[in-house]
XYZ file of C-alpha atoms in Angstrom:
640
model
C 12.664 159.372 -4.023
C 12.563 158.739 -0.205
C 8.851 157.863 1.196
C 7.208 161.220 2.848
C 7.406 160.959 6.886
C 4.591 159.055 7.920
C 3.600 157.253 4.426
C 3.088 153.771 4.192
C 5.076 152.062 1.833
C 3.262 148.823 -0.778
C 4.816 145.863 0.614
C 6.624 143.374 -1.483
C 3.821 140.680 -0.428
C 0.457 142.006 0.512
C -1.411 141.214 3.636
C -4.068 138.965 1.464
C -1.329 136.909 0.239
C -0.646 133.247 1.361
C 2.976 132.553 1.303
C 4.677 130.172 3.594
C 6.435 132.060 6.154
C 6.993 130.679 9.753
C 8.074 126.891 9.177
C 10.640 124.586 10.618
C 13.031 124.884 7.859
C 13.364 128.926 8.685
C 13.458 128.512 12.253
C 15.987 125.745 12.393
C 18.667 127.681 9.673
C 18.236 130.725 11.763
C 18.942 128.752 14.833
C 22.056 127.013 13.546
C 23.417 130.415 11.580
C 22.520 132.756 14.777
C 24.689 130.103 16.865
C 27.395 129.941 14.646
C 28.204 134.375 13.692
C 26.988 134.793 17.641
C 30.371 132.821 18.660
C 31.963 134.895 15.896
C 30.845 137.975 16.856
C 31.830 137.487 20.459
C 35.416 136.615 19.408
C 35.802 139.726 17.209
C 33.944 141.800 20.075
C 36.798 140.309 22.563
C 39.696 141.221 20.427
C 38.812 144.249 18.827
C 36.048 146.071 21.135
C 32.693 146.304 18.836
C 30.741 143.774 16.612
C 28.932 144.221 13.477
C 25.042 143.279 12.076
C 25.045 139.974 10.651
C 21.163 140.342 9.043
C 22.573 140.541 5.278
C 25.062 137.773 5.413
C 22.372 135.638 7.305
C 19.802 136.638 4.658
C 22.084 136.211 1.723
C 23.288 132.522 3.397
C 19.343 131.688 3.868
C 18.119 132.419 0.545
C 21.423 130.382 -0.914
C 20.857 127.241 1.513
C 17.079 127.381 0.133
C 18.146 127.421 -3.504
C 20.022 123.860 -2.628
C 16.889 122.791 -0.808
C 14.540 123.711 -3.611
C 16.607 121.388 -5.957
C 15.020 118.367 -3.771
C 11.451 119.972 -3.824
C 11.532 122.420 -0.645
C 12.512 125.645 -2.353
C 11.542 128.427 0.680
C 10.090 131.827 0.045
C 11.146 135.317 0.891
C 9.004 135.545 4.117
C 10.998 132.230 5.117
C 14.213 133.756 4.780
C 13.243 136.784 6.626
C 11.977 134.845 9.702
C 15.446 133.128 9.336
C 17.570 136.051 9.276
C 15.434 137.360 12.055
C 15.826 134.289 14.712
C 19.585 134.317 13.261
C 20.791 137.837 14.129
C 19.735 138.407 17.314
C 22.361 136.181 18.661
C 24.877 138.789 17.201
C 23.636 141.583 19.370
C 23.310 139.121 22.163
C 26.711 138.559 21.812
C 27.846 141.832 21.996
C 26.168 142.765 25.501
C 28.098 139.767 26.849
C 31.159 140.607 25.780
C 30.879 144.172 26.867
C 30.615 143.208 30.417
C 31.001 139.463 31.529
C 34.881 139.506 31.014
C 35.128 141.712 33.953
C 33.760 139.051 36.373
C 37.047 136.936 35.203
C 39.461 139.763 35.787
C 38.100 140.445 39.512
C 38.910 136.650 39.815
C 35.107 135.827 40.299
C 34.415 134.356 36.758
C 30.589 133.239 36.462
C 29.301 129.741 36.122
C 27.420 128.914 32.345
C 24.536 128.593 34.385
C 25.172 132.586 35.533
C 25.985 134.010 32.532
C 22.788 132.369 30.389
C 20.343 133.405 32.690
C 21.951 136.879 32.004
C 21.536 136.533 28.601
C 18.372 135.208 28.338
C 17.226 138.364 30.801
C 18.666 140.990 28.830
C 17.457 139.526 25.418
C 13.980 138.878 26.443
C 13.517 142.211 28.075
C 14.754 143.786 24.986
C 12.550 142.022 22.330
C 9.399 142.355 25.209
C 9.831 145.904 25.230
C 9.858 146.688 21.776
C 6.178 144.958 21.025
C 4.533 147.616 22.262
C 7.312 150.181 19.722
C 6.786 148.172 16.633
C 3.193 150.203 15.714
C 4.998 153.880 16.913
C 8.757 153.507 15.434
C 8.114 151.456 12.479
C 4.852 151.775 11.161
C 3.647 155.198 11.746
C 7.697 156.723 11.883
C 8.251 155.358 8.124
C 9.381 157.840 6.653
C 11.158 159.779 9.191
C 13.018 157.034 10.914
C 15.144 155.087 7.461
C 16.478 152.314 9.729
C 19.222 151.720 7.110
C 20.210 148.295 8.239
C 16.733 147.081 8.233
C 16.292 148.387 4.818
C 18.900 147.298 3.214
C 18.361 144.119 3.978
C 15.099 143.839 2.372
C 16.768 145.157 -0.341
C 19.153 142.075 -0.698
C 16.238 139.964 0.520
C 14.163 140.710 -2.500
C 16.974 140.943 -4.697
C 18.044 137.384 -4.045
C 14.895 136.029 -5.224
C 16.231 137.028 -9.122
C 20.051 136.067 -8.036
C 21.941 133.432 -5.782
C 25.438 134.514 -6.669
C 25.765 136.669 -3.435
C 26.049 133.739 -1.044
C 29.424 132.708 -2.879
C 31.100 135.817 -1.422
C 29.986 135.082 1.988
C 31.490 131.489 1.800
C 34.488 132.410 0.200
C 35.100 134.990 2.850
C 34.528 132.350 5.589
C 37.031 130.163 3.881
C 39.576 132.902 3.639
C 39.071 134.312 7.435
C 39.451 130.579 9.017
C 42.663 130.014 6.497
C 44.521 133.249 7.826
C 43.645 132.333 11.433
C 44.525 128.669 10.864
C 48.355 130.039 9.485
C 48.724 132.278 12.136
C 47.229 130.976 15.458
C 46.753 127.049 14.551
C 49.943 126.322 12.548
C 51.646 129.417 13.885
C 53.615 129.136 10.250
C 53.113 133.117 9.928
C 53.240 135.479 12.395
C 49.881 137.069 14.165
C 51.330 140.179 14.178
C 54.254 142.200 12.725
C 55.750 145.516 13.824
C 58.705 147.971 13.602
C 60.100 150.208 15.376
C 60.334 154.046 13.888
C 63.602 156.176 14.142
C 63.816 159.474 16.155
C 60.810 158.666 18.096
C 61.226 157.503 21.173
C 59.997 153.704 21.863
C 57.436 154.424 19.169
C 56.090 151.262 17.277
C 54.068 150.599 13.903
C 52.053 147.600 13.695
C 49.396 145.168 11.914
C 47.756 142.599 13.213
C 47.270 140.198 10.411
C 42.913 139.477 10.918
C 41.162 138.901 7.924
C 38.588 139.863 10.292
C 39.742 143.164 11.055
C 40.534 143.842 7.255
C 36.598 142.979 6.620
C 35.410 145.286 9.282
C 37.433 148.129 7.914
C 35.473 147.667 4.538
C 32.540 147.669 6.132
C 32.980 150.440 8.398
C 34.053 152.528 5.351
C 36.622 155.256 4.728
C 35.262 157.389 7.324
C 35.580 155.587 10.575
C 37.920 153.287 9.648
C 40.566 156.780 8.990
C 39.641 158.351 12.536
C 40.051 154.856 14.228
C 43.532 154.704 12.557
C 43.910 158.633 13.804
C 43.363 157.580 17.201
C 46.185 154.529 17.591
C 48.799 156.988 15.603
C 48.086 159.189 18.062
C 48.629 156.793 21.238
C 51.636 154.853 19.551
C 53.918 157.916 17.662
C 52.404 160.800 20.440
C 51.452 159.751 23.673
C 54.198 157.227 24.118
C 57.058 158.320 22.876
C 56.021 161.892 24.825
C 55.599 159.759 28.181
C 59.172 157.923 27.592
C 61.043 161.172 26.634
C 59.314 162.994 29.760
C 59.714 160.476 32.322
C 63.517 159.231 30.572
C 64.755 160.785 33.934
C 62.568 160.145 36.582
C 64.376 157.359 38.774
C 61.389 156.443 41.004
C 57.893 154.411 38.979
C 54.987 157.088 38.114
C 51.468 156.001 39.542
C 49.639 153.568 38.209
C 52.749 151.780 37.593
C 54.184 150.610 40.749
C 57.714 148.631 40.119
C 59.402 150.064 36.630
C 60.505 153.554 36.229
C 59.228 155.122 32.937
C 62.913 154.419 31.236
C 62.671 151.219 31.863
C 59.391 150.053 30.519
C 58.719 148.972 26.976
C 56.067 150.445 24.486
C 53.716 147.844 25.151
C 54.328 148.543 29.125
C 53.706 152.326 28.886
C 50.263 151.816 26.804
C 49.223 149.188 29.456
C 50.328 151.378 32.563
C 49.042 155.019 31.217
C 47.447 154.652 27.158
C 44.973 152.700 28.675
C 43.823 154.671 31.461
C 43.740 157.821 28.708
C 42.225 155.916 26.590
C 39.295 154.692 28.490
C 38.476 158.445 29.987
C 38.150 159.059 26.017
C 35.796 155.916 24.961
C 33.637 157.027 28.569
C 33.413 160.412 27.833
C 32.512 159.993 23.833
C 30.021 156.975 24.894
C 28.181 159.789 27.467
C 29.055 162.322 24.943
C 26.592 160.468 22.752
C 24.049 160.044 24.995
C 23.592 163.694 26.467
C 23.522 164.969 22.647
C 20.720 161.966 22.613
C 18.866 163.336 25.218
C 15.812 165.065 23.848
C 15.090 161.911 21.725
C 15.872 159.915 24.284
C 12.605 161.760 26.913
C 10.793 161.709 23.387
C 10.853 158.357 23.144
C 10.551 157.606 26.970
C 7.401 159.242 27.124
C 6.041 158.113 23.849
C 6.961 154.581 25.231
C 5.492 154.419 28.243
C 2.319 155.698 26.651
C 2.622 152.614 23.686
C 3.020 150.114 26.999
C 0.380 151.318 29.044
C -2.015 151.210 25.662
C -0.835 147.755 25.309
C -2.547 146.459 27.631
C -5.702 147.792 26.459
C -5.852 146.587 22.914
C -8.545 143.696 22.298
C -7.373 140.487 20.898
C -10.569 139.524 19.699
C -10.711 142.601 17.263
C -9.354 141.106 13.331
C -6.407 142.996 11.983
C -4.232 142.401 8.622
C -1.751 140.159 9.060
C 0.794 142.255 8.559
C -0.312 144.302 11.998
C -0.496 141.312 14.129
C 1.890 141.569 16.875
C 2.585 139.120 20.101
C -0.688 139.377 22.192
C 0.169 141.901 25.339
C -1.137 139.026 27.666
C 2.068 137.114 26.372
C 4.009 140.817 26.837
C 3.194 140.691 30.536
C 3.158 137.331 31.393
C 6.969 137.568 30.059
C 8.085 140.613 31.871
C 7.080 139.059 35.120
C 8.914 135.804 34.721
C 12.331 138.171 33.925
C 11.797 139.917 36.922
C 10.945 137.085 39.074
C 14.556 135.366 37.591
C 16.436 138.244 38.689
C 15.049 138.555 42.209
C 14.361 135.224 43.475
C 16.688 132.971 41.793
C 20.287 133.468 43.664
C 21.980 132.261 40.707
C 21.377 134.992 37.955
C 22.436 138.097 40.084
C 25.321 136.173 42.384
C 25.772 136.901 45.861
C 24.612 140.142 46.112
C 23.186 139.773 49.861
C 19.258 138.441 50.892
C 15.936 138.923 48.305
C 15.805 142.411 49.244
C 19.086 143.001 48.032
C 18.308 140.878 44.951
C 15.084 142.966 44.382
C 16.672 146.323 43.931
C 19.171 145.098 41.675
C 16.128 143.800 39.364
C 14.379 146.983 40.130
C 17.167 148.836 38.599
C 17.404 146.466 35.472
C 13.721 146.840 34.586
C 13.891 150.730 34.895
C 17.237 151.126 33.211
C 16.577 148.527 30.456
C 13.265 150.096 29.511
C 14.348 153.851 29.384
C 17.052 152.206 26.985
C 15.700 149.968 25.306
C 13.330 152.969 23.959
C 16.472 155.319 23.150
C 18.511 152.431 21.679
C 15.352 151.628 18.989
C 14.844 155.162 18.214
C 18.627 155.832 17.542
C 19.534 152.976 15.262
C 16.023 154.215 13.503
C 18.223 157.378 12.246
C 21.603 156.064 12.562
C 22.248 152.765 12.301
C 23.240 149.609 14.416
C 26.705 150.177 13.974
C 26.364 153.903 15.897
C 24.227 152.558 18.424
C 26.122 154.294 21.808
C 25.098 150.822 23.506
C 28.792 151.800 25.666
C 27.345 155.157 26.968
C 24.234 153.466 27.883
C 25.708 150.671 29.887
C 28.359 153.127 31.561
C 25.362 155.496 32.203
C 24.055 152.226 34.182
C 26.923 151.517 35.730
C 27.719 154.882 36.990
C 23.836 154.783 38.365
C 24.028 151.307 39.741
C 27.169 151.445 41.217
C 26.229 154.870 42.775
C 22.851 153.117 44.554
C 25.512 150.231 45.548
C 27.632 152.181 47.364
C 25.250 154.018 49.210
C 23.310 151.095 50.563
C 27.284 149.620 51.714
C 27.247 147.403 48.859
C 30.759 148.546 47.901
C 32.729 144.819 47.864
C 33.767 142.350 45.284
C 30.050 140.732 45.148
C 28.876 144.233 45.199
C 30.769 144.929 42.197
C 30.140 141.797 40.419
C 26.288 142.725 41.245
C 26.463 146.090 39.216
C 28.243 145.062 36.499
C 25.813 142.154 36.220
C 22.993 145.055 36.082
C 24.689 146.609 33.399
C 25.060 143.529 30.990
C 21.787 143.270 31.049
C 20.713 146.525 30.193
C 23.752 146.361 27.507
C 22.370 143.352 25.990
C 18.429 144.435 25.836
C 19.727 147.904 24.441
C 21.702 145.920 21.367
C 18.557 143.304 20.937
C 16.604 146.253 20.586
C 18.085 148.097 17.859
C 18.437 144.645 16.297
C 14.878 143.906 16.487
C 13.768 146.907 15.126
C 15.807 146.514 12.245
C 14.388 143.311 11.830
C 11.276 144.059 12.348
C 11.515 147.253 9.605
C 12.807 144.610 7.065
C 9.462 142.695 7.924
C 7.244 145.869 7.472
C 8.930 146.628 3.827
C 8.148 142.770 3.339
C 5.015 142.488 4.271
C 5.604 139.819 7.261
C 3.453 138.904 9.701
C 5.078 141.084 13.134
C 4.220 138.058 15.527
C 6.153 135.491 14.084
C 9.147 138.070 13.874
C 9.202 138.386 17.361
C 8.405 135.105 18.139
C 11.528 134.288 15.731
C 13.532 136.824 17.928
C 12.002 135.059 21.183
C 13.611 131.828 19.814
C 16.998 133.040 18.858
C 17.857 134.577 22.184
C 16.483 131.070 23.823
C 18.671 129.344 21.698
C 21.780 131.173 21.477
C 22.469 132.461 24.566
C 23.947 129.183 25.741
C 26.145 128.724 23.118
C 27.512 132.468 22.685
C 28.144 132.160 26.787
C 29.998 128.762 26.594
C 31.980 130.342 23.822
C 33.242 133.235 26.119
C 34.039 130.474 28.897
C 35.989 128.663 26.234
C 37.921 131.509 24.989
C 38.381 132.480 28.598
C 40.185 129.433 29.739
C 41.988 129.703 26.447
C 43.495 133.314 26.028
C 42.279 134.831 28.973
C 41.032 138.387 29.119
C 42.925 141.753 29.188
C 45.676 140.015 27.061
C 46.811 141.018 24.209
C 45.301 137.787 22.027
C 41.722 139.107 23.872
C 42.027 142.539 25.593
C 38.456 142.977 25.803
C 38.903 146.915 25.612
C 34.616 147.024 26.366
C 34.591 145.027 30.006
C 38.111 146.464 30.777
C 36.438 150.011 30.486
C 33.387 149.027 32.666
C 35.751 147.547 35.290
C 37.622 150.378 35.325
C 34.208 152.615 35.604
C 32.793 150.012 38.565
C 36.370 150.061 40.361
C 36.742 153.830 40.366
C 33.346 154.227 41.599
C 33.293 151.991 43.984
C 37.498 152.193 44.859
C 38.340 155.787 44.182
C 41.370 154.224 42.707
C 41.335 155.777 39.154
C 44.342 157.687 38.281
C 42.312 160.525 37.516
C 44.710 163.162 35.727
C 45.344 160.468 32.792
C 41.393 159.551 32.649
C 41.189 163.370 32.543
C 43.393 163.928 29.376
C 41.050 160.966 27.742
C 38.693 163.571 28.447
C 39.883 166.271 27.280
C 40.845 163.919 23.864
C 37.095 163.410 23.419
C 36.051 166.709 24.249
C 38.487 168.047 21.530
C 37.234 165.517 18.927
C 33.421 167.343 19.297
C 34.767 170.555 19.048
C 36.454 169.686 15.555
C 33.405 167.523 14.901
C 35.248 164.269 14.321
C 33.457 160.788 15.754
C 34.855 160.695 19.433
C 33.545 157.363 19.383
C 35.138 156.216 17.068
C 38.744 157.901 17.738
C 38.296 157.338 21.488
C 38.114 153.199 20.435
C 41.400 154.132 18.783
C 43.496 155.112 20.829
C 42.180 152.832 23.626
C 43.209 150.224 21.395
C 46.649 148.714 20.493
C 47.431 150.455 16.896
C 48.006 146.672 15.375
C 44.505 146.265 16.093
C 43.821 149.386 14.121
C 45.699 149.399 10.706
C 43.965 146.335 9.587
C 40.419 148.347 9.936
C 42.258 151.092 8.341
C 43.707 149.564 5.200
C 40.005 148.000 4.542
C 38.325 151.141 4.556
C 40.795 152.539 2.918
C 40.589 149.777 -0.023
C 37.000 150.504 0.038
C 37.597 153.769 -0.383
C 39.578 153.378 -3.809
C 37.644 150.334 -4.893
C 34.400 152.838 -4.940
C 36.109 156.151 -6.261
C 34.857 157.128 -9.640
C 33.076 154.397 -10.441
C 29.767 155.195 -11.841
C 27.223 152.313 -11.647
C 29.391 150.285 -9.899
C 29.993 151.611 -6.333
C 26.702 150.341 -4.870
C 27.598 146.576 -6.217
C 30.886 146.968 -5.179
C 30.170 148.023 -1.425
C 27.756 144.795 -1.122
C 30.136 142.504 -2.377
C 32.687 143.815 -0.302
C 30.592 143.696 2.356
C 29.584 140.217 2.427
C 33.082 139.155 2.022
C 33.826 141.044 4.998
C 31.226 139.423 6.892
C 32.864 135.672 5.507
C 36.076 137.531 6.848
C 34.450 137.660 10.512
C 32.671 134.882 10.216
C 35.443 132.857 9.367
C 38.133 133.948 11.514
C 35.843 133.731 14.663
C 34.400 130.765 14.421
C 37.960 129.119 13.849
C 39.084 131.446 16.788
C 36.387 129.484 18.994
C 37.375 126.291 17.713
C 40.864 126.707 18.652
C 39.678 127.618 22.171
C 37.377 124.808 21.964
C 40.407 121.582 21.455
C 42.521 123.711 24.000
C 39.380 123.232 26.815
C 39.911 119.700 26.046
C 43.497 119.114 25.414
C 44.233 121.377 28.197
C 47.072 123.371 25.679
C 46.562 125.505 23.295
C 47.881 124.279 19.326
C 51.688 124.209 19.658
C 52.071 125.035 15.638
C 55.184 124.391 13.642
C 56.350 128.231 14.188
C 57.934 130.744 12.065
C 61.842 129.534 11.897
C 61.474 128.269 8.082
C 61.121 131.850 7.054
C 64.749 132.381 8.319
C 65.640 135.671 10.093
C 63.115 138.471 11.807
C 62.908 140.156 8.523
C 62.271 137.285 6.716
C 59.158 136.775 9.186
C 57.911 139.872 9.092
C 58.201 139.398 5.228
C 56.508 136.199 4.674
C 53.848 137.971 6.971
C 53.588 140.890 4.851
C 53.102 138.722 1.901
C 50.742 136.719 3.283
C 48.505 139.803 4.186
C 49.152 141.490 0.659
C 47.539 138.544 -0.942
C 44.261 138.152 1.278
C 43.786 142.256 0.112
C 45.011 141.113 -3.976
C 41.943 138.573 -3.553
C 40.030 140.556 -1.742
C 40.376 143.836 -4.406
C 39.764 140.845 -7.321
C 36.375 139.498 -5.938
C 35.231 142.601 -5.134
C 35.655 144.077 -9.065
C 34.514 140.331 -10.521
C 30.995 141.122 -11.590
């Protein structure tokens, strides 16, 4: 029976209760963990445009490297392993406001130093845990009830579950082991193919593909049925409508059709046309679902505006002296303040975190802007995940929202060139990055309140993780920068692509505005029959490779759970922490192959694909190979 709105729940260990819970052991796992899915999640972020929560397979992880511990005397309790998952998972949704926005700086040709990009990350994650102090009493304590936080909850769930059970970890490191095999047969050895593809009759230069990502396979399963179907909806319609209708159209036109400015449409290959007009459609439909989002957000969004600038300005009035439970402690608002001035101090004095934007004055704006943007969202962000989830947090329409406000300011102060631009997309990482630490640190801190942890040393945890991560999760974008590259097929980076796009047309009036306009109309359409615009918009602004793997993971989730009585809920969490191995896996092996290119200066040569013979005997051995990742995959998720 769900709590009643408002009711507090018993936690699992009451506020009298001594239990060890903020120790070296906890911070130090979370610490090495958050470094280690943060690179991951910035890889799968690069390649296939969105991340995904890492609490439960941090938790699950935890609890199993405390089990080995305890076998030499230093077992660690529940409240350890939250404070764990908590420093741990905040590099994840660090990650993801990098990725979002940074890669754009490398395809203007003005790619940021380390020393750039950290101080970015370090502003946005700060302001984003700073700002939700003052929340925590409002959206967790006194909205239980009304606001389920599902992430957050769920992982308490496994949390307190693991302290009867350590088999869960197992599925996490199998599923690390599987994702960095597949990626070390098909990008190190290069003995399989990455991808494999066919061409389909009658339609003109249409093409069916898979991208073979253990990665991608996981996220599908955790995605669900659902999403995972409209995704899929959203490539078939780019790859077997939109092209083939653009090269039977334009089969006679002699002379190239804007954007495209040397081939005529006859001439230019599947992959050309989505690259010269798919992408252009399909990044009208991801910015008009992503602001879709946010005007249907709106009345919570001036809800929780005004209900958070009333929780800030009451911070400042609450004693310290006065003794509360332990479970209501949070960071003291003299530590709040003192905090919020050092960001914005970083962003307007220090030349180095903004980029040559112009003189302080300039520099001040831009910060202005930050701390105004990044507070209205930071409140929305917390509120939505609250209801919906991190995984349908519309952190996109948020940072386009900025952009498209930023960008506007820009322009009319004459601050329209390449540093200009830089400048605003720099803005809007920032905000991106505070909005996703936000929802994650509510979630976190929800798990905390169903715990009965101490609020303070949650934060503090979060405090830590951003400080220690964002170095690592920024050196791995530089890595897989000089690597792949972005806006390539190995990383497109659909997210920064879009806000380049959304900066340049802004600040160019260069768009080619009849194909953004049908992306428009694509997302408009999608509300009307009340499918996830979102969601389809990502699809077909994505390759449809990209998309089948998600597809055939929901879609095994989706027969794994049918019917089965008892077993669905076990099913879907051991499916889901062998879909976060999957990521895991397949990233961090993805950054380590960018990691010996950097110093080898080449990427892994491989021994190639000619043993398997002909094409089709490729394509075959790369079917096979996939077939048996889902075989094990199916098996571990039915072994009990």
């Amino acid at each position: 029976m769900p709590p009643s709105p408002g009711a507090s729940p018993s936690p699992h260990v009451h506020a009298s209760t001594v239990q060890r819970e903020f120790t070296v052991k906890a911070v130090v796992f979370g610490i090495v963990f958050g470094i280690l899915f943060g690179a991951a999640n910035a890889y799968l972020g690069l390649r296939a445009g969105l991340t995904v929560s890492t609490s439960i397979p941090l938790a699950v992880i935890t609890v199993a490297m405390f089990r080995v511990f305890g076998r030499f005397g230093h077992d660690g309790t529940i409240l350890e392993a939250n404070i764990s998952q908590t420093t741990g998972s905040s590099s994840s949704a660090l990650a993801s406001g990098v990725i979002f926005t940074l890669p754009a700086l490398f395809m203007w040709g003005i790619p940021p130093s380390l020393l750039q990009m950290t101080l970015l990350a370090l502003s946005g994650g700060l302001l984003g845990v700073l700002f939700m102090i003052p929340l925590r009493s409002l959206l967790i304590v006194r909205e239980h009830g009304r606001l389920p936080f599902p992430e957050g909850t769920a992982c308490a769930e496994v949390l307190k579950a693991s302290e009867h059970k350590g088999s869960q970890a197992k599925n996490v490191f199998l599923g690390l082991a599987a994702g960095a095999g597949l990626k070390a047969l098909t990008s190190w050895l290069q003995v399989i193919p990455a991808t494999i593809g066919f061409k389909l009759p009658l339609l003109k230069k249409a093409v069916i593909g898979v991208d073979l990502s253990g990665a991608l396979f996981g996220v599908g399963y955790i995605l669900g049925p659902r999403i995972a179907t409209v995704m899929v909806g959203g490539g078939l319609l780019s790859a077997v409508v939109i092209i083939p209708g653009i090269a039977t159209w334009g089969a006679s036109r002699a002379l190239p059709l804007y954007p495209e400015q040397v081939l005529p449409i006859a001439q230019m290959s599947a992959s050309a046309l989505w690259n010269s007009y798919v992408r252009y459609i399909g990044a009208g439909a991801v910015a008009a679902a992503g602001i879709i989002t946010l005007v249907r957000s709106i009345p919570t969004m001036l809800e929780s505006f005004r209900v958070g600038l009333r929780q800030f300005s009451a911070t400042g009035t609450v004693g310290e002296a006065v003794a509360v439970p332990r479970t209501e402690r949070d960071v003291p608002p003299k530590v709040l303040l003192i905090g919020l001035a050092c960001v914005l101090v970083l962003l307007a004095v220090v030349p180095q975190t903004l980029g040559a934007v112009g003189p302080f004055w300039h520099r001040a704006i831009a910060a202005v802007c930050v701390v105004i943007f990044t507070f209205f969202f930071v409140t929305v962000a917390a509120r939505i995940v609250g209801l919906v989830g991190v995984t349908s947090n519309p952190t996109s329409g948020m940072t386009i929202a900025a952009l498209l406000a930023t960008a506007t300011v820009f322009m009319l102060l004459g601050w329209d060139n390449l540093s200009g631009k830089g400048a605003a997309l720099m803005v809007g990482c920032v905000v991106a990055i505070a909005a996703g630490i936000s929802g994650d640190t509510s979630q976190d801190l929800k798990t905390g309140y169903l715990l009965g942890a101490t609020p303070s040393y949650q934060q503090i945890g979060q405090l830590i993780g951003v400080l220690s991560s964002a170095v690592f999760v920024c050196l791995s974008v530089l890595l897989l920068a000089h690597t792949f590259g972005f806006g390539t097929q190995a990383l497109p980076a659909p997210q920064a692509t879009l806000m380049k796009l959304v900066i340049d047309g802004v600040m160019g009036h260069s768009l080619p505005w009849s194909l953004i306009g049908i992306g428009i109309g694509i997302a408009v359409l999608c509300e009307l029959f009340r499918i996830p615009s979102l969601a389809f918009a990502i699809g077909v602004y994505l390759p449809l490779s990209t998309m089948t793997p998600i597809f055939l993971g929901g879609l095994l989730r989706a027969w794994m759970t049918r019917k089965r009585a008892g077993q669905t809920e076990a099913r879907v969490e051991r499916g889901v922490l062998l879909g976060s191995g999957l990521v895991g896996g397949e990233g961090l092996l993805g950054v380590g192959i960018a990691a010996v290119a950097f110093i080898h200066g080449s990427r892994p040569a491989g021994f190639g694909t000619a043993w398997a013979g002909s094409p089709f005997g490729v394509q075959l051995v790369g079917v096979a190979a996939f077939a048996l990742l889902i075989g094990w995959f199916a098996y571990r998720v039915r072994s009990r």
